[in-house]
XYZ file of N, CA, C and O in Angstrom:
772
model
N 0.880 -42.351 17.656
C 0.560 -41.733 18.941
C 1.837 -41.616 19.769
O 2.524 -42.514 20.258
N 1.993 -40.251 19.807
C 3.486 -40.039 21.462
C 2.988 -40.321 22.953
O 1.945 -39.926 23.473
N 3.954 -41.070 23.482
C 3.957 -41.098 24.797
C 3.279 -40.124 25.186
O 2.951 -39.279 24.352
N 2.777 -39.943 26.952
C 2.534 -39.275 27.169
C 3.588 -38.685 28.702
O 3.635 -37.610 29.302
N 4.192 -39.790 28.848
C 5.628 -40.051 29.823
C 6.560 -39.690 28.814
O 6.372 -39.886 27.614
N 7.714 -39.082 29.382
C 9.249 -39.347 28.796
C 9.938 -39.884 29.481
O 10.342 -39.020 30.259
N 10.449 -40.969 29.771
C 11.463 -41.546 30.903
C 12.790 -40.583 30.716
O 13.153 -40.498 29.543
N 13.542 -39.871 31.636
C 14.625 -39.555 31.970
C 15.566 -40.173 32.555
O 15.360 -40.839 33.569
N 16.968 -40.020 31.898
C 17.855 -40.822 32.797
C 18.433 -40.429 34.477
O 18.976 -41.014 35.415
N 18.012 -39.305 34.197
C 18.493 -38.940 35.508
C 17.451 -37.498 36.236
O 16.513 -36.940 35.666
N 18.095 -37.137 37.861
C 17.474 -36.042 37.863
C 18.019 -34.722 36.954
O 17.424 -33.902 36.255
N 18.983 -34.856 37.192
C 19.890 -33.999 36.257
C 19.195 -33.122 35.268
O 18.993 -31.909 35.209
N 18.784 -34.528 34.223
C 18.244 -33.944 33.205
C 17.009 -33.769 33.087
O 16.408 -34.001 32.038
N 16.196 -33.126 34.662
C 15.253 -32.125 34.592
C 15.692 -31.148 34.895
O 15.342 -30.113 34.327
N 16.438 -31.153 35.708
C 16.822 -29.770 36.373
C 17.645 -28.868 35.042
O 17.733 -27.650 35.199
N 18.063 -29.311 34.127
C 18.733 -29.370 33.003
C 17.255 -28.583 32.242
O 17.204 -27.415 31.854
N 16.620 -29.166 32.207
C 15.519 -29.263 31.182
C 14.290 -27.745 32.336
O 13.643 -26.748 32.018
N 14.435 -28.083 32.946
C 13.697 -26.958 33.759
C 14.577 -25.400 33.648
O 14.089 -24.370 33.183
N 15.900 -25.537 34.170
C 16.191 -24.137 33.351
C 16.680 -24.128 32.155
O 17.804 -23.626 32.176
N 16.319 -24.487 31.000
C 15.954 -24.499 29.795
C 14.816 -23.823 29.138
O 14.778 -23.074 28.161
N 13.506 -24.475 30.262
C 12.499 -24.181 29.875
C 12.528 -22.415 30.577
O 12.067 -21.464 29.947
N 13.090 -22.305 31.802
C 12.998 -20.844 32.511
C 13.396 -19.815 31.104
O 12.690 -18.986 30.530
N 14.698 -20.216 30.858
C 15.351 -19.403 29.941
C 14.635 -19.236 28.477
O 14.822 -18.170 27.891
N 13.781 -20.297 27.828
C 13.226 -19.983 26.971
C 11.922 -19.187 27.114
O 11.633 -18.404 26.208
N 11.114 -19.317 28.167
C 10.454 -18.068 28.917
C 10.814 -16.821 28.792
O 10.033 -15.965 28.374
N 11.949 -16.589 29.113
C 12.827 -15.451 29.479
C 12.692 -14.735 27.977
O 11.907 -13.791 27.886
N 13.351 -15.112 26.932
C 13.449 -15.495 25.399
C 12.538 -14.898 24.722
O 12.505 -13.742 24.301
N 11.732 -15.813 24.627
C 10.350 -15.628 24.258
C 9.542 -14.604 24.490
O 8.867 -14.183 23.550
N 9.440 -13.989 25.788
C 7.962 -13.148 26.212
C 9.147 -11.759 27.186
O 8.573 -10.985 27.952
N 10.365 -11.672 27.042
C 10.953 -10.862 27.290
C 11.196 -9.646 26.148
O 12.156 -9.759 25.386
N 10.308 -8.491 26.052
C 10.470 -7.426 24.916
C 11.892 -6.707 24.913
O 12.086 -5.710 24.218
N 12.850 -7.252 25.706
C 14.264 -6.663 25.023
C 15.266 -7.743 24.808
O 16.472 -7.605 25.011
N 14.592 -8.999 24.316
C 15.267 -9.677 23.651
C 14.841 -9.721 22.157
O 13.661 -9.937 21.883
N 15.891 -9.496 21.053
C 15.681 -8.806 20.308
C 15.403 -10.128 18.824
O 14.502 -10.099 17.987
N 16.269 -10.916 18.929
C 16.308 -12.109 18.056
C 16.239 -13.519 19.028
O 17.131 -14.078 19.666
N 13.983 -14.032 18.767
C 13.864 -14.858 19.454
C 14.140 -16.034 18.922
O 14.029 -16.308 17.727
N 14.519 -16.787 19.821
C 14.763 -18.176 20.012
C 13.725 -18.942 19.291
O 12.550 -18.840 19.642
N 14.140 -19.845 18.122
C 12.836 -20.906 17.794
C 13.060 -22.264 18.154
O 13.860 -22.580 19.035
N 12.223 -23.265 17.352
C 12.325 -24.583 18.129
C 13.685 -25.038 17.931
O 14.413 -25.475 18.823
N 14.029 -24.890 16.518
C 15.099 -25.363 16.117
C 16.564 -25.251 17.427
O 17.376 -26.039 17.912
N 16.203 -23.642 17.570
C 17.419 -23.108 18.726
C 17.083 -23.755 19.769
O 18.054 -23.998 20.486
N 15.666 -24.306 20.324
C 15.538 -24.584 21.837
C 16.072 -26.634 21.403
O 16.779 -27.292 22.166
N 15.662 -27.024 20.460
C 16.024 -28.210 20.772
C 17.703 -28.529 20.345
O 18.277 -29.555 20.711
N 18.316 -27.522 19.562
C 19.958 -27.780 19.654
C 20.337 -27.162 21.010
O 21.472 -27.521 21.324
N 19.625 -26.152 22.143
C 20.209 -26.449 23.181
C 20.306 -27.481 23.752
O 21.455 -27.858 23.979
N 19.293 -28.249 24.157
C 19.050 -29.525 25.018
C 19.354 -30.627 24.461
O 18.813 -31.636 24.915
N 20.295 -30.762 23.328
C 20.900 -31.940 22.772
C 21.652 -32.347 23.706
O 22.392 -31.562 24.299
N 21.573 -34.097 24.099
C 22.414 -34.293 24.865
C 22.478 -34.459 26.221
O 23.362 -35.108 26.780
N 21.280 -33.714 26.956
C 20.911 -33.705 28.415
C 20.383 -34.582 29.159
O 20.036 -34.472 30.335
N 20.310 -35.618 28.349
C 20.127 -36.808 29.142
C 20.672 -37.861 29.135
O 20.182 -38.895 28.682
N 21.915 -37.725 29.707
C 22.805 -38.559 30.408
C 23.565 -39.044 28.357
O 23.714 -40.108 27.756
N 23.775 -37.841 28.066
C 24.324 -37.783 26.603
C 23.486 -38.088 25.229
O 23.842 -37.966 24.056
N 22.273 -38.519 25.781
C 21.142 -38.710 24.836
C 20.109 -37.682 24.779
O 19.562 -37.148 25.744
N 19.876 -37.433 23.366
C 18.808 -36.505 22.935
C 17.254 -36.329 23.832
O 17.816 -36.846 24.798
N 16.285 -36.148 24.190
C 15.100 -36.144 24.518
C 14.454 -36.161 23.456
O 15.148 -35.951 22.461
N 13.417 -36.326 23.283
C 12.588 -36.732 21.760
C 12.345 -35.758 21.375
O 12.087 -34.961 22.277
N 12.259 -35.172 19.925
C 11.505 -34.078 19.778
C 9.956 -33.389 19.586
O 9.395 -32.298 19.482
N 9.735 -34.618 19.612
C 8.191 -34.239 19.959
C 7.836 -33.267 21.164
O 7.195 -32.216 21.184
N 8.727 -34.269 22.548
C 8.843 -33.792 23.850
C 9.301 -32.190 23.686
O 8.604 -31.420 24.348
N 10.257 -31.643 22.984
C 10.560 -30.759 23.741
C 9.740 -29.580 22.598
O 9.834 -28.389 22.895
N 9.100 -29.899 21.549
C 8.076 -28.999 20.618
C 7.059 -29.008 21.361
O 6.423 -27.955 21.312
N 6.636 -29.818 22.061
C 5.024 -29.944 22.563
C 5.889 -28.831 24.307
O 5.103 -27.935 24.616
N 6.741 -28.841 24.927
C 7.282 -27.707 25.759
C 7.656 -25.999 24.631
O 7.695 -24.843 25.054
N 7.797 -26.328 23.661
C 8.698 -25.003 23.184
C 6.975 -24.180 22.935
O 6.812 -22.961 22.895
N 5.884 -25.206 22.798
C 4.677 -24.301 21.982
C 3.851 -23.932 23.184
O 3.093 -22.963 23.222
N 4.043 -24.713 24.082
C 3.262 -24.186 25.691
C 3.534 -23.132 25.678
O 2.791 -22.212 25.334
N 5.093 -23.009 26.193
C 5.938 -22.144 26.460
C 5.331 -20.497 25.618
O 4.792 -19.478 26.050
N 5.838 -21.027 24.078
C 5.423 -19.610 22.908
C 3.921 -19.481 23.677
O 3.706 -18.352 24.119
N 3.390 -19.976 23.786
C 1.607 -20.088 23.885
C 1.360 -19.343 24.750
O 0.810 -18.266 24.520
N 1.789 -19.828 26.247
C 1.475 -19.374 27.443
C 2.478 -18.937 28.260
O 2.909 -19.921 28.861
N 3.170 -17.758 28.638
C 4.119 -17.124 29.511
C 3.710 -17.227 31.020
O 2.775 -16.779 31.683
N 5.044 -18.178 31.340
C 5.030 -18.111 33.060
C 5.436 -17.526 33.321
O 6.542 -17.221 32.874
N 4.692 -16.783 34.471
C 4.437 -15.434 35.162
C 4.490 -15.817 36.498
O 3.974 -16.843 36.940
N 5.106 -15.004 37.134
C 5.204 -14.716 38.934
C 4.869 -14.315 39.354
O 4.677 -13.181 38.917
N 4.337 -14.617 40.721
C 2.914 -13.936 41.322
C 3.869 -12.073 41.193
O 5.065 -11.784 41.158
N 2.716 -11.299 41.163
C 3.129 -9.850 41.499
C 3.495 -9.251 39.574
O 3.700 -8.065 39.313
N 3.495 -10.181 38.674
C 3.876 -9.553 37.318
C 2.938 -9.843 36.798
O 2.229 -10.750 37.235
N 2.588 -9.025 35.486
C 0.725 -8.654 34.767
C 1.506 -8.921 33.621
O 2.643 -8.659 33.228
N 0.282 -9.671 33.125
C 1.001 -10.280 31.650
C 0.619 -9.249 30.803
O -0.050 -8.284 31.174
N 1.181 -9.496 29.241
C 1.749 -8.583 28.336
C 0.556 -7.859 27.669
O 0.667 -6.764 27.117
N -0.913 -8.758 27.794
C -1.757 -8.318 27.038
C -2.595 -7.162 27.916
O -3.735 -6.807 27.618
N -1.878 -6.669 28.983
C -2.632 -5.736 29.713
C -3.151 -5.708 30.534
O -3.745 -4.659 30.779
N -3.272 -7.007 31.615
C -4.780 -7.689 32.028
C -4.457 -6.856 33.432
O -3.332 -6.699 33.907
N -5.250 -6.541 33.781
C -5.153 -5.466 35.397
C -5.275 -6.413 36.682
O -5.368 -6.087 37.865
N -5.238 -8.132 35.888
C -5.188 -8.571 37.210
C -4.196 -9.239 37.679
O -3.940 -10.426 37.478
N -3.615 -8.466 38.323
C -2.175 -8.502 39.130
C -2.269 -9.528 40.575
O -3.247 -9.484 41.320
N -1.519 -10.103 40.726
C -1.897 -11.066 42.138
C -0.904 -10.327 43.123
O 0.316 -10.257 42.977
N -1.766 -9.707 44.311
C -0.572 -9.057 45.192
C 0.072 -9.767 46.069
O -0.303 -10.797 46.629
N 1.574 -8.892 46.235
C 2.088 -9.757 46.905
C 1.926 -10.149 48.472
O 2.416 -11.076 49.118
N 1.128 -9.185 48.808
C 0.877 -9.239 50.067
C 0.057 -10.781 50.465
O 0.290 -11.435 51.482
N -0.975 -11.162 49.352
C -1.061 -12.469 49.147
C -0.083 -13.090 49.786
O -0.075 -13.479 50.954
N 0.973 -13.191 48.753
C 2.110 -13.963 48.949
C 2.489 -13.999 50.160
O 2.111 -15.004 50.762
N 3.121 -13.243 50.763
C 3.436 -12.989 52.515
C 2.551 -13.845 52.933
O 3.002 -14.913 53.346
N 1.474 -13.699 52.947
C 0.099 -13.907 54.004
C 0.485 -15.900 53.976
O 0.377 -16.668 54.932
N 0.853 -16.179 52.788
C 0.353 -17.569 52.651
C 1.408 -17.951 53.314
O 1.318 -18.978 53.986
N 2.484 -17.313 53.282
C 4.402 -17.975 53.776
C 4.152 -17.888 55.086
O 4.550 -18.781 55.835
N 3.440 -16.777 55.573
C 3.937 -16.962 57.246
C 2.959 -17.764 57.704
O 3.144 -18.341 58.776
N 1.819 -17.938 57.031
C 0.689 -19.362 57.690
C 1.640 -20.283 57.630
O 1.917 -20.745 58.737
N 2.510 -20.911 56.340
C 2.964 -22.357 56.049
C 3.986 -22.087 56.984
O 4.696 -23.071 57.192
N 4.358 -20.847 57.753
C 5.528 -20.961 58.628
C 4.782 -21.961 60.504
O 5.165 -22.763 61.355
N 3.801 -21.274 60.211
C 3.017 -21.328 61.938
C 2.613 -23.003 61.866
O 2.858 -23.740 62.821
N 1.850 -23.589 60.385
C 1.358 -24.532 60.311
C 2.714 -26.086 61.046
O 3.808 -26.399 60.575
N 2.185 -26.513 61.929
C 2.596 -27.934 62.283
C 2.404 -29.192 62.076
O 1.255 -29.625 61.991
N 3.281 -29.848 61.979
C 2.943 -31.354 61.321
C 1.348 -31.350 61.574
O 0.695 -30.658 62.356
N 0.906 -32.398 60.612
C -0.004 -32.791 60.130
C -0.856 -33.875 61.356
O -0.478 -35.046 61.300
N -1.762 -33.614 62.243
C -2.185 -34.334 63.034
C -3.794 -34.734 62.928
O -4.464 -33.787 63.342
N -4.560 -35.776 62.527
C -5.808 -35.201 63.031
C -6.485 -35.277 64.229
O -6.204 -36.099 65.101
N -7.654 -34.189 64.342
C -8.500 -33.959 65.140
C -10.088 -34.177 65.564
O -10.850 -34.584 64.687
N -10.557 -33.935 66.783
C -11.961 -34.155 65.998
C -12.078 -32.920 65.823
O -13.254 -32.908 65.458
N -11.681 -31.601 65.798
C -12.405 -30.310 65.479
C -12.027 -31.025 63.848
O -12.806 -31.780 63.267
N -10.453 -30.524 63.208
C -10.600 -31.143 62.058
C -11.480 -31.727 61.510
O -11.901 -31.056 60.568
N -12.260 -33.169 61.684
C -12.666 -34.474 60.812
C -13.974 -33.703 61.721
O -14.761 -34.647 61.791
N -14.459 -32.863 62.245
C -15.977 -32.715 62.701
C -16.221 -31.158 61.410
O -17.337 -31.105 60.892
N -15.603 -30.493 61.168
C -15.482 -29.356 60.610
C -16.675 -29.076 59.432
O -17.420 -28.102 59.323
N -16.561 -30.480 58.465
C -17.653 -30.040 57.249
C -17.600 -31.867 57.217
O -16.929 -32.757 57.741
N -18.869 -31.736 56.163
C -18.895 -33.431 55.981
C -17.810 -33.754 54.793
O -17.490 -32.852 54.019
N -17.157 -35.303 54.655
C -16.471 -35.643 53.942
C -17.466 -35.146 52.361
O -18.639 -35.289 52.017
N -16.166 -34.491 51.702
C -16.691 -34.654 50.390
C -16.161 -35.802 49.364
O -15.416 -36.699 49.757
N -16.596 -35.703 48.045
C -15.794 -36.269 47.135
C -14.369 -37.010 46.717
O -13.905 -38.141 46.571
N -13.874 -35.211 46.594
C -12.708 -35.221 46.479
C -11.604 -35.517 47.318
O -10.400 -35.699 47.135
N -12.639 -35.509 48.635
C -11.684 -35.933 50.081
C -11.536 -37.277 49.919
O -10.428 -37.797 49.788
N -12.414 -37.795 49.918
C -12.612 -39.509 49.955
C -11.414 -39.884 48.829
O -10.505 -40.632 49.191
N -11.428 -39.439 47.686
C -11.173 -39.589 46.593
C -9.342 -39.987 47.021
O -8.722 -41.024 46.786
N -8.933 -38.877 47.622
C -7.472 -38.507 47.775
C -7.515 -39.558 48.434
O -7.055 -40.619 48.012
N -8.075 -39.415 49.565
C -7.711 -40.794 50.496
C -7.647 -42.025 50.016
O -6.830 -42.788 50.533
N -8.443 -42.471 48.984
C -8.836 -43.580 48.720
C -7.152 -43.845 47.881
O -6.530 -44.902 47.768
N -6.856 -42.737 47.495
C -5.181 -42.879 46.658
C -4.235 -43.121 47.535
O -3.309 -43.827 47.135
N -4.195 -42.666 48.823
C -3.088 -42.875 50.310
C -3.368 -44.196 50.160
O -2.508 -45.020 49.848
N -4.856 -44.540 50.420
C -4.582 -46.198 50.708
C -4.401 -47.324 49.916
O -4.011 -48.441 50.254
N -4.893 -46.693 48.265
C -4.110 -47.753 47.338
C -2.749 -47.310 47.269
O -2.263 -47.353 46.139
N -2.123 -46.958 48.054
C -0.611 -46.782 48.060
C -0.006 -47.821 48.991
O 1.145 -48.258 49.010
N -1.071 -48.119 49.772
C -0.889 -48.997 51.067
C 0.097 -49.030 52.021
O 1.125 -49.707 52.028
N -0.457 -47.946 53.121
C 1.123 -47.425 53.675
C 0.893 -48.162 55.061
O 1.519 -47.774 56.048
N -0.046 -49.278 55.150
C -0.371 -50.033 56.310
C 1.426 -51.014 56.665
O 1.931 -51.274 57.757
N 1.855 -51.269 55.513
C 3.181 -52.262 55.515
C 4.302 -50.875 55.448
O 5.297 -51.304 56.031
N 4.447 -50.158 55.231
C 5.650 -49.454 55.776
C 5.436 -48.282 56.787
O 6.246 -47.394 57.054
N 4.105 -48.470 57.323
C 4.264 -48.189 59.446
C 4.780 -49.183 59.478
O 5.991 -49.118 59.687
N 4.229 -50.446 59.314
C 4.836 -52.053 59.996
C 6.126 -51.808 60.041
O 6.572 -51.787 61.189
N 7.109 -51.559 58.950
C 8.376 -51.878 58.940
C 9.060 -51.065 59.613
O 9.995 -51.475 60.301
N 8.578 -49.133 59.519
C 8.686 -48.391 60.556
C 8.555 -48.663 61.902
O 9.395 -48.275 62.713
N 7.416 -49.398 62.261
C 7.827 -49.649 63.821
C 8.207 -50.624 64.260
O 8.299 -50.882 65.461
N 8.546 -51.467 63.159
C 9.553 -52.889 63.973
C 10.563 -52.995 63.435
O 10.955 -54.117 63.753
N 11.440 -52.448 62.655
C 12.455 -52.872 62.097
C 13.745 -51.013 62.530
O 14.968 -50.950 62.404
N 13.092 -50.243 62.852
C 13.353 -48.936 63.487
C 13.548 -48.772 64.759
O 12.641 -48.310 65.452
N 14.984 -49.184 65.397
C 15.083 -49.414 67.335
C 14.891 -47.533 67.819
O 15.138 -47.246 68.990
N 14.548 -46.644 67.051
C 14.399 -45.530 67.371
C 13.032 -45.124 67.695
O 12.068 -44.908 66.961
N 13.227 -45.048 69.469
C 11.426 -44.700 69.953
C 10.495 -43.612 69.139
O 9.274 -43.734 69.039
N 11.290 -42.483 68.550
C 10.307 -41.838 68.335
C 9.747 -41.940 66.470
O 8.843 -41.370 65.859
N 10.785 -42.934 66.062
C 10.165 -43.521 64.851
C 9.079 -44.011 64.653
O 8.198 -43.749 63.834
N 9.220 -45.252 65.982
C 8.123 -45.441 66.497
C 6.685 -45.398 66.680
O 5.793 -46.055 66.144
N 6.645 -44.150 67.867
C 5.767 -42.940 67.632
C 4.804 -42.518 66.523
O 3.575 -42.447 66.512
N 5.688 -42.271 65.634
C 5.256 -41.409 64.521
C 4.583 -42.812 63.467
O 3.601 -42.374 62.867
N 4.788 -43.985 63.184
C 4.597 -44.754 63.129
C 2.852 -44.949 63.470
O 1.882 -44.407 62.941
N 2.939 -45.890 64.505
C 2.056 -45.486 65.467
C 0.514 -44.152 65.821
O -0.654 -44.316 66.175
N 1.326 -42.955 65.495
C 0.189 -42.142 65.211
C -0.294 -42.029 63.694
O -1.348 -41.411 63.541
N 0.402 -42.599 62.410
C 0.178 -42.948 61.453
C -0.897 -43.785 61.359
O -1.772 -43.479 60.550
N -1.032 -44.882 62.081
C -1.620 -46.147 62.375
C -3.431 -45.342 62.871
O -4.540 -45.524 62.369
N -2.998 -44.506 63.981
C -4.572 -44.019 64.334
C -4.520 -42.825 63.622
O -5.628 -42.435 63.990
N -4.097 -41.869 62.850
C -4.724 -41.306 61.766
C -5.147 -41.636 60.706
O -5.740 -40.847 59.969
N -4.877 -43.168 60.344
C -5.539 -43.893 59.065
C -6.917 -44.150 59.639
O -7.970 -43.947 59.035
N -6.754 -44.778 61.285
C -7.773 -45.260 61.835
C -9.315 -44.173 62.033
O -10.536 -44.330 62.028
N -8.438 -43.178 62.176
C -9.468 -41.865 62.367
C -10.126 -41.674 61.102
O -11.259 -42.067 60.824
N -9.139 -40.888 60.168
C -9.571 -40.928 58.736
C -10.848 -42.240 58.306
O -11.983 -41.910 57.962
N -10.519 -43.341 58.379
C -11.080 -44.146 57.776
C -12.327 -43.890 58.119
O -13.257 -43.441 57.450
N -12.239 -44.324 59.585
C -13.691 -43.943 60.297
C -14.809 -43.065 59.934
O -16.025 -43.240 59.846
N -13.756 -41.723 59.688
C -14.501 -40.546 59.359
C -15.424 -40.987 58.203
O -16.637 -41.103 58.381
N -14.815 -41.238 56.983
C -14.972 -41.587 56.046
C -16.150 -42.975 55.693
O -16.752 -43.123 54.630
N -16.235 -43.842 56.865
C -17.247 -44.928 57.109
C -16.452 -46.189 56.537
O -17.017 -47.175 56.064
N -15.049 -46.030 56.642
C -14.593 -47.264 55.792
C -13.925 -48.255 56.906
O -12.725 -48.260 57.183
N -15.125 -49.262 57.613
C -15.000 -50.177 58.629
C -13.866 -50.776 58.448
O -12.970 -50.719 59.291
N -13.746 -51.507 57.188
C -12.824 -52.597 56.893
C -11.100 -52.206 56.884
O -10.216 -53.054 57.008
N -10.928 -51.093 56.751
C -9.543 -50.532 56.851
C -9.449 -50.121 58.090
O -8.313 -49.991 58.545
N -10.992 -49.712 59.221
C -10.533 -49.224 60.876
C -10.296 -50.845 61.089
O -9.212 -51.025 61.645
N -10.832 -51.787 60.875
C -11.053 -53.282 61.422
C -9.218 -53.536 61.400
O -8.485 -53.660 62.381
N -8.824 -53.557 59.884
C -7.379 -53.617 60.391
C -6.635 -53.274 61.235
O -5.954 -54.034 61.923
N -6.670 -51.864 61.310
C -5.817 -51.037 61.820
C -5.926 -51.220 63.212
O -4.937 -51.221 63.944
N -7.466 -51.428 63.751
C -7.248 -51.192 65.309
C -6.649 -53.094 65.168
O -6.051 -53.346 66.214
N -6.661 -53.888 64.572
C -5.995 -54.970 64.721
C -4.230 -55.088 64.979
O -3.496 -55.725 65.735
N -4.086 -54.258 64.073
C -2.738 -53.858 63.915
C -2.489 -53.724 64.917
O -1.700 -54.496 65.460
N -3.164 -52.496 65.701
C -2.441 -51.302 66.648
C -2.862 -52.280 67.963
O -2.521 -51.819 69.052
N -3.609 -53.658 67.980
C -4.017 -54.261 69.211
C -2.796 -55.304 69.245
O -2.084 -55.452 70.238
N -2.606 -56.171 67.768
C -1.901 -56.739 68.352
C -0.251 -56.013 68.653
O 0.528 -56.778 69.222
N 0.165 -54.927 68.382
C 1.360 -54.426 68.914
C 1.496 -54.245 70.168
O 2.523 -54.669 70.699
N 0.315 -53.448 71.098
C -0.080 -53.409 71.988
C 0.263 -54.778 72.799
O 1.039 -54.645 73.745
N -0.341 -56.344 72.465
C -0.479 -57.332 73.220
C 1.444 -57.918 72.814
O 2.075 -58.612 73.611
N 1.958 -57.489 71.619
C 3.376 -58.129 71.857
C 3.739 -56.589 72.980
O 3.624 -57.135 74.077
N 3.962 -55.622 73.185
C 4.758 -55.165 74.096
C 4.281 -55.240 75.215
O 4.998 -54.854 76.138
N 2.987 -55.730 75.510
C 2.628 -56.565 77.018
C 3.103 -57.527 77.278
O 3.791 -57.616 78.296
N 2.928 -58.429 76.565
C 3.925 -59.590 76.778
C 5.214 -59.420 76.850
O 5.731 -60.433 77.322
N 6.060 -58.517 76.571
C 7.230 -58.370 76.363
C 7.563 -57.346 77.552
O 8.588 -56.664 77.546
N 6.743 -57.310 78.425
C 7.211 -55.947 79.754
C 7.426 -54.817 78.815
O 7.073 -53.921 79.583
N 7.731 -54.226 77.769
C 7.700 -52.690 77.299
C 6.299 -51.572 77.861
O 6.253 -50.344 77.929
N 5.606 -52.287 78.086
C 4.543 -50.932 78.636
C 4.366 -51.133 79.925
O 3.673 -50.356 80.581
């Protein structure tokens, strides 16, 4: 049985390995290239690209047969077998100048009132918080003499708190407003507010 990871030594040798893979794309599913590239040719290119060591060859056959298999395509180009469904680009535009207007990430109650939590919502979340980002706000807002680190910190703290809520998960608001109380009672004590 092969991995299903390849450890790399570096970034390098993806970025290495990514236009590799562009160019064998190119190769492959380009009709005026005339003598294509096989595995043999794609894995004596990438000899070496990682940090002077080979990549396995399993790894880069199980990429060379995707690749032969399935041609990556860019939005606005119709693949070879004819298919009339073209993705326009006007699409494209439409989505760039939303991600231009869109602003940090805040929640709301229109947001968290909008539709009921689903599944997959819970689901994601439930991955933020086995990530447990409760200890690096902490370190963010006490070990960071920059107010608006702070801040951001801080509204981290009541968007978990919100989220959670939303979600019905007491025991993670129970922390948090703990958290966010006792910070509160050290910068009372401390004259900061």
């Amino acid at each position: 049985e092969e991995p299903t990871r390849v450890p790399m030594a570096s970034s390098d040798t993806i970025f290495i390995l990514a236009f590799s893979i562009i160019m064998l794309n190119t190769d492959l599913h380009n009709p005026g290239v005339k003598k294509k590239m096989c595995l043999e040719d794609f894995v004596r290119n990438n000899r070496g690209i990682d940090g002077g060591k080979d990549l396995p060859q399993y790894f880069l056959g199980d990429i060379f047969e995707a690749i032969r298999d399935d041609e990556i395509r860019l939005h606005g180009s119709s693949n070879q077998a004819g298919d009339d469904q073209v993705i326009d680009d006007f699409f494209w535009e439409g989505i760039l100048l939303r991600s231009e207007s869109i602003d940090a990430f805040s929640t709301t109650e229109r947001l968290l009132s909008e539709a009921p939590p689903g599944t997959t919502e819970r689901d994601m979340f439930q991955v933020i918080l086995d990530c447990q980002p409760m200890p690096m706000l902490t370190l963010c807002y006490e070990s960071i003499p920059d107010a608006a680190v702070a801040m951001q910190a801080m509204m981290g703290f009541q968007d978990l708190a919100r989220i959670s809520a939303y979600f019905d998960n007491s025991e993670t608001v129970s922390g948090l407003v703990r958290t966010i109380f006792q910070y509160c009672c050290r910068a009372a004590a401390g004259g900061t507010v």
